[in-house]
Coordinates of C-alpha atoms in Angstrom, one line a residue:
M25 CA -178.5 -1.2 -82.0
K26 CA -179.2 -4.7 -80.9
L27 CA -181.6 -4.9 -78.0
T28 CA -180.1 -7.1 -75.4
R29 CA -182.1 -9.0 -72.8
R30 CA -181.0 -6.7 -70.0
K31 CA -181.9 -3.5 -72.0
F32 CA -185.2 -5.1 -72.9
I33 CA -186.0 -5.8 -69.3
K34 CA -185.0 -2.3 -68.2
N35 CA -187.3 -0.8 -70.9
M36 CA -190.1 -2.9 -69.8
V37 CA -189.6 -1.9 -66.2
R38 CA -189.6 1.8 -67.2
S39 CA -192.8 1.3 -69.1
F40 CA -194.3 -0.4 -66.1
L41 CA -193.3 2.4 -63.7
G42 CA -194.7 4.9 -66.1
F43 CA -197.9 3.0 -66.2
L44 CA -198.3 2.9 -62.5
G45 CA -197.1 6.4 -61.8
L46 CA -193.6 6.6 -60.2
S47 CA -194.8 8.4 -57.1
G48 CA -198.3 6.8 -56.9
L49 CA -199.8 4.4 -54.5
S50 CA -199.7 1.6 -57.1
Y51 CA -195.9 1.8 -57.2
Y52 CA -195.7 1.6 -53.4
Y53 CA -198.1 -1.3 -53.4
A54 CA -196.2 -3.3 -56.1
K55 CA -192.8 -2.9 -54.3
Y56 CA -193.7 -2.9 -50.6
V57 CA -197.1 -4.5 -50.1
E58 CA -197.9 -7.2 -52.6
P59 CA -194.6 -9.0 -52.3
D60 CA -195.5 -9.8 -48.7
L61 CA -199.1 -10.8 -49.3
L62 CA -198.5 -14.6 -49.2
T63 CA -201.4 -16.7 -50.4
V64 CA -201.9 -20.5 -49.9
K65 CA -203.3 -22.3 -53.0
K66 CA -205.1 -25.6 -52.3
F67 CA -205.6 -28.3 -54.9
S68 CA -207.2 -31.8 -54.8
I69 CA -205.5 -34.5 -56.9
H70 CA -207.7 -37.4 -57.8
H71 CA -206.1 -40.3 -59.6
S72 CA -206.8 -44.0 -60.0
K73 CA -203.2 -44.9 -59.1
I74 CA -203.1 -43.1 -55.7
P75 CA -202.9 -45.8 -53.1
K76 CA -205.3 -46.1 -50.2
S77 CA -202.7 -45.2 -47.6
F78 CA -202.1 -41.8 -49.2
H79 CA -205.7 -40.7 -49.1
N80 CA -205.9 -37.2 -47.6
V81 CA -202.1 -36.8 -47.6
D82 CA -201.1 -33.2 -48.0
I83 CA -198.1 -32.3 -50.1
L84 CA -196.7 -28.7 -49.8
Q85 CA -194.7 -27.1 -52.5
F86 CA -192.7 -23.9 -52.1
S87 CA -190.5 -22.4 -54.8
D88 CA -188.3 -19.5 -56.0
T89 CA -187.5 -17.8 -52.7
H90 CA -184.6 -15.9 -54.4
I91 CA -183.1 -15.1 -51.0
G92 CA -180.9 -12.1 -51.2
F93 CA -182.9 -10.1 -53.7
H94 CA -185.5 -8.3 -51.6
Y95 CA -186.3 -11.5 -49.7
D96 CA -184.3 -11.8 -46.5
L97 CA -184.0 -14.4 -43.8
N98 CA -186.6 -12.7 -41.6
K99 CA -189.2 -13.2 -44.3
F100 CA -187.9 -16.7 -44.8
E101 CA -188.4 -17.4 -41.0
Q102 CA -192.0 -16.3 -41.3
L103 CA -192.4 -18.6 -44.2
I104 CA -191.0 -21.5 -42.2
E105 CA -193.6 -20.9 -39.4
T106 CA -196.4 -20.7 -42.0
I107 CA -195.4 -24.0 -43.6
N108 CA -195.2 -25.8 -40.3
N109 CA -198.6 -24.4 -39.2
K110 CA -200.1 -26.2 -42.3
N111 CA -198.8 -29.6 -41.0
P112 CA -197.9 -31.0 -44.4
D113 CA -197.1 -34.7 -44.8
L114 CA -194.5 -34.1 -47.5
I115 CA -192.6 -30.9 -48.3
L116 CA -191.2 -30.2 -51.8
F117 CA -188.9 -27.3 -52.9
T118 CA -188.8 -26.7 -56.6
G119 CA -185.7 -24.6 -56.9
D120 CA -184.0 -21.1 -56.8
L121 CA -183.2 -20.8 -53.1
V122 CA -180.8 -17.9 -53.4
D123 CA -180.9 -15.3 -56.1
E124 CA -177.1 -14.9 -56.7
P125 CA -175.1 -17.7 -54.9
Q126 CA -171.8 -16.1 -56.0
T127 CA -172.4 -12.9 -54.1
Y128 CA -174.7 -14.0 -51.2
S129 CA -173.2 -14.0 -47.7
F130 CA -174.2 -17.5 -46.5
T131 CA -174.6 -18.0 -42.7
D132 CA -175.6 -20.9 -40.5
R133 CA -179.0 -19.3 -40.1
L134 CA -180.3 -20.5 -43.5
P135 CA -179.8 -24.2 -43.0
L136 CA -181.0 -24.0 -39.4
L137 CA -184.2 -22.4 -40.6
L138 CA -184.6 -25.1 -43.3
N139 CA -184.0 -27.8 -40.7
R140 CA -187.0 -26.5 -38.7
L141 CA -189.4 -27.6 -41.4
E142 CA -191.2 -30.8 -40.4
A143 CA -192.9 -33.4 -42.6
P144 CA -193.3 -37.1 -41.7
L145 CA -192.9 -38.3 -45.3
G146 CA -189.8 -36.3 -45.9
K147 CA -188.4 -33.1 -47.5
Y148 CA -187.1 -33.1 -51.0
W149 CA -185.8 -30.5 -53.5
I150 CA -184.5 -30.0 -57.0
Y151 CA -182.1 -27.5 -58.6
G152 CA -183.3 -24.3 -60.3
N153 CA -181.3 -22.3 -62.7
H154 CA -180.2 -19.8 -60.1
D155 CA -179.0 -22.7 -57.9
H156 CA -176.6 -23.9 -60.6
G157 CA -175.8 -20.3 -61.7
G158 CA -172.9 -18.4 -60.2
Y159 CA -171.0 -21.6 -59.2
G160 CA -173.7 -22.2 -56.6
T161 CA -174.3 -25.9 -57.3
E162 CA -172.2 -27.3 -54.5
K163 CA -173.0 -24.5 -52.0
I164 CA -176.7 -24.8 -52.4
Y165 CA -176.5 -28.6 -52.1
E166 CA -174.6 -28.2 -48.8
V167 CA -177.1 -25.7 -47.4
M168 CA -180.1 -27.8 -48.4
S169 CA -178.5 -31.0 -47.1
R170 CA -177.8 -29.4 -43.7
G171 CA -181.4 -28.3 -43.7
G172 CA -182.6 -31.9 -43.9
F173 CA -183.6 -31.9 -47.5
T174 CA -182.9 -34.7 -50.0
L175 CA -181.9 -33.8 -53.5
L176 CA -183.6 -35.4 -56.5
Q177 CA -181.3 -34.9 -59.5
N178 CA -182.4 -37.1 -62.4
E179 CA -183.6 -39.7 -59.9
S180 CA -186.7 -41.0 -58.2
K181 CA -187.7 -42.1 -54.8
A182 CA -190.4 -44.4 -53.5
I183 CA -192.4 -42.5 -50.9
Q184 CA -193.6 -45.1 -48.5
K185 CA -196.6 -45.1 -46.2
D186 CA -197.8 -48.2 -44.5
S187 CA -197.6 -50.9 -47.1
D188 CA -198.1 -48.5 -50.1
S189 CA -195.9 -46.2 -52.0
F190 CA -195.8 -43.7 -54.9
T191 CA -193.0 -42.4 -57.0
L192 CA -191.5 -39.0 -56.4
A193 CA -189.1 -38.0 -59.2
G194 CA -186.9 -34.9 -59.7
L195 CA -185.4 -33.6 -62.9
D196 CA -182.1 -31.6 -63.0
D197 CA -182.5 -28.0 -64.0
V198 CA -183.3 -27.7 -67.7
M199 CA -181.4 -24.5 -68.4
L200 CA -178.1 -25.0 -66.6
G201 CA -178.2 -28.6 -65.5
R202 CA -178.1 -31.9 -67.3
P203 CA -181.7 -33.1 -67.3
D204 CA -182.4 -36.7 -68.3
I205 CA -186.0 -37.8 -68.2
E206 CA -185.4 -41.4 -69.0
E207 CA -182.7 -41.7 -66.3
T208 CA -185.0 -40.0 -63.8
L209 CA -187.8 -42.5 -64.3
S210 CA -185.7 -45.6 -65.0
E211 CA -186.5 -47.3 -61.7
R212 CA -190.1 -46.4 -61.6
R213 CA -192.8 -49.2 -61.6
E214 CA -195.2 -48.6 -64.5
D215 CA -198.2 -48.9 -62.2
S216 CA -196.9 -46.4 -59.7
F217 CA -198.5 -43.0 -59.3
T218 CA -195.7 -40.6 -60.4
L219 CA -195.2 -37.0 -59.3
L220 CA -192.3 -35.3 -61.0
L221 CA -190.5 -32.1 -59.9
A222 CA -189.1 -29.9 -62.7
H223 CA -188.1 -26.3 -62.2
E224 CA -189.0 -25.0 -65.7
P225 CA -192.7 -25.7 -66.5
D226 CA -192.4 -25.8 -70.3
I227 CA -190.5 -29.1 -70.2
A228 CA -193.9 -30.6 -69.5
D229 CA -194.6 -31.1 -73.2
Q230 CA -191.7 -33.7 -73.1
V231 CA -192.3 -35.1 -69.7
Q232 CA -195.9 -36.0 -70.5
R233 CA -194.7 -38.6 -73.0
Y234 CA -193.3 -40.7 -70.2
K235 CA -196.7 -41.3 -68.5
V236 CA -196.0 -39.0 -65.6
D237 CA -199.2 -38.3 -63.7
V238 CA -198.4 -34.9 -62.1
Q239 CA -195.6 -32.3 -62.6
L240 CA -194.9 -29.5 -60.2
S241 CA -192.9 -26.5 -61.4
G242 CA -191.9 -23.0 -60.5
H243 CA -189.5 -20.6 -62.3
S244 CA -192.2 -18.4 -63.9
H245 CA -193.0 -16.2 -60.9
G246 CA -196.4 -16.1 -62.5
G247 CA -195.0 -13.3 -64.6
Q248 CA -194.3 -11.4 -61.4
V249 CA -196.1 -8.4 -62.8
Q250 CA -199.4 -8.7 -64.6
L251 CA -201.1 -5.7 -66.2
P252 CA -204.8 -5.5 -67.0
I253 CA -205.6 -6.4 -70.6
Y254 CA -201.9 -6.8 -71.4
G255 CA -201.3 -9.8 -69.1
Y256 CA -197.9 -11.0 -68.0
L257 CA -195.2 -8.3 -68.2
I258 CA -192.4 -10.7 -68.8
T259 CA -191.8 -14.5 -68.3
P260 CA -188.4 -16.2 -68.3
P261 CA -187.3 -18.8 -70.9
L262 CA -189.0 -22.2 -70.5
A263 CA -191.9 -20.6 -68.6
E264 CA -193.6 -18.8 -71.6
K265 CA -196.2 -21.4 -72.4
Y266 CA -197.2 -22.5 -68.9
V267 CA -197.0 -19.6 -66.5
E268 CA -199.2 -20.2 -63.4
G269 CA -201.8 -22.5 -62.0
H270 CA -203.2 -25.8 -63.2
Y271 CA -202.9 -27.2 -66.7
R272 CA -204.4 -30.4 -68.0
L273 CA -202.1 -31.6 -70.8
P274 CA -203.3 -33.6 -73.9
D275 CA -201.7 -36.9 -72.7
G276 CA -203.5 -36.6 -69.4
M277 CA -200.7 -35.3 -67.2
D278 CA -201.6 -32.5 -64.7
L279 CA -199.1 -29.6 -64.5
F280 CA -199.1 -27.1 -61.6
V281 CA -197.0 -24.0 -61.9
S282 CA -196.3 -22.0 -58.7
R283 CA -195.9 -18.2 -58.7
G284 CA -193.2 -18.7 -56.2
L285 CA -192.3 -16.5 -53.3
G286 CA -189.5 -14.1 -54.1
T287 CA -188.7 -11.7 -56.9
T288 CA -185.8 -11.4 -59.3
R289 CA -184.5 -8.8 -61.7
M290 CA -187.1 -6.3 -60.5
P291 CA -188.4 -6.0 -56.9
Y292 CA -192.1 -5.8 -57.8
R293 CA -195.2 -8.0 -57.7
F294 CA -198.4 -6.6 -59.2
L295 CA -201.6 -8.6 -59.5
C296 CA -199.4 -11.7 -58.9
R297 CA -199.2 -12.5 -55.2
P298 CA -196.5 -14.9 -53.9
E299 CA -197.8 -18.3 -53.0
I300 CA -197.2 -21.7 -51.6
S301 CA -199.3 -24.7 -52.8
I302 CA -200.9 -27.6 -50.9
F303 CA -202.0 -30.7 -52.8
R304 CA -204.3 -33.1 -51.1
L305 CA -204.2 -36.6 -52.6
N306 CA -207.4 -38.5 -53.0
S307 CA -207.5 -42.3 -53.5
P308 CA -210.4 -44.0 -55.3
E309 CA -210.1 -46.9 -52.9
I310 CA -211.7 -44.9 -50.1

């Protein structure tokens, strides 16, 4: 019989549960403890094109909440408080807000929570595959807009501070959207420091050809479950080469891949804590 993706995942989950011991402490930890152990990753970005006005500016990325699949609005509210306590200058969301938009019961609470996030340089987001999936495109757009977020869908925006600016670009989802890298970067100045948001990290091999300086991605969940020696239990399509953390690509672009916050398909995290990321810009002019 042909092994479908769903059957494959189920078989992998059964193997994982057998490895941990179905009634053991490890299973309890993976399902009920680690998914709530939020970590904050901090990175410094040094680049010759970062303007003086942006020295020590903090950019916060969060990703892949997958609300509705073992990640509820109470957890999301705690996340909102954590983000605001970090006092970011710019907030970026890299996709997959709700796990299944076609079945999720949307209320006013979600956009109200999003609207509580504060960042003086703005709040921006891109579509993930789950945002487009299940006819969620328009609904997720409505929720994020009411939450004060600006969509970047194959477009770029000049982020202004004092008399300086840099380019923030956002690519439509690669799996279910209509991504166009050339269109996304068409209005960018060549000498502008460029940060691009792309949900799926493996698109970086193409993005780097366009002289993008930094790409931020999610989608991978960091593998969600990592086993000693074996490594990542499973990674989704277009997150198989670049799974988590920082990568320096051959053309000089820096890629950062977030483990994200929620879970999908299986409600476990093991040796792969959820995370948000803070990037501090460093200008050579200081």
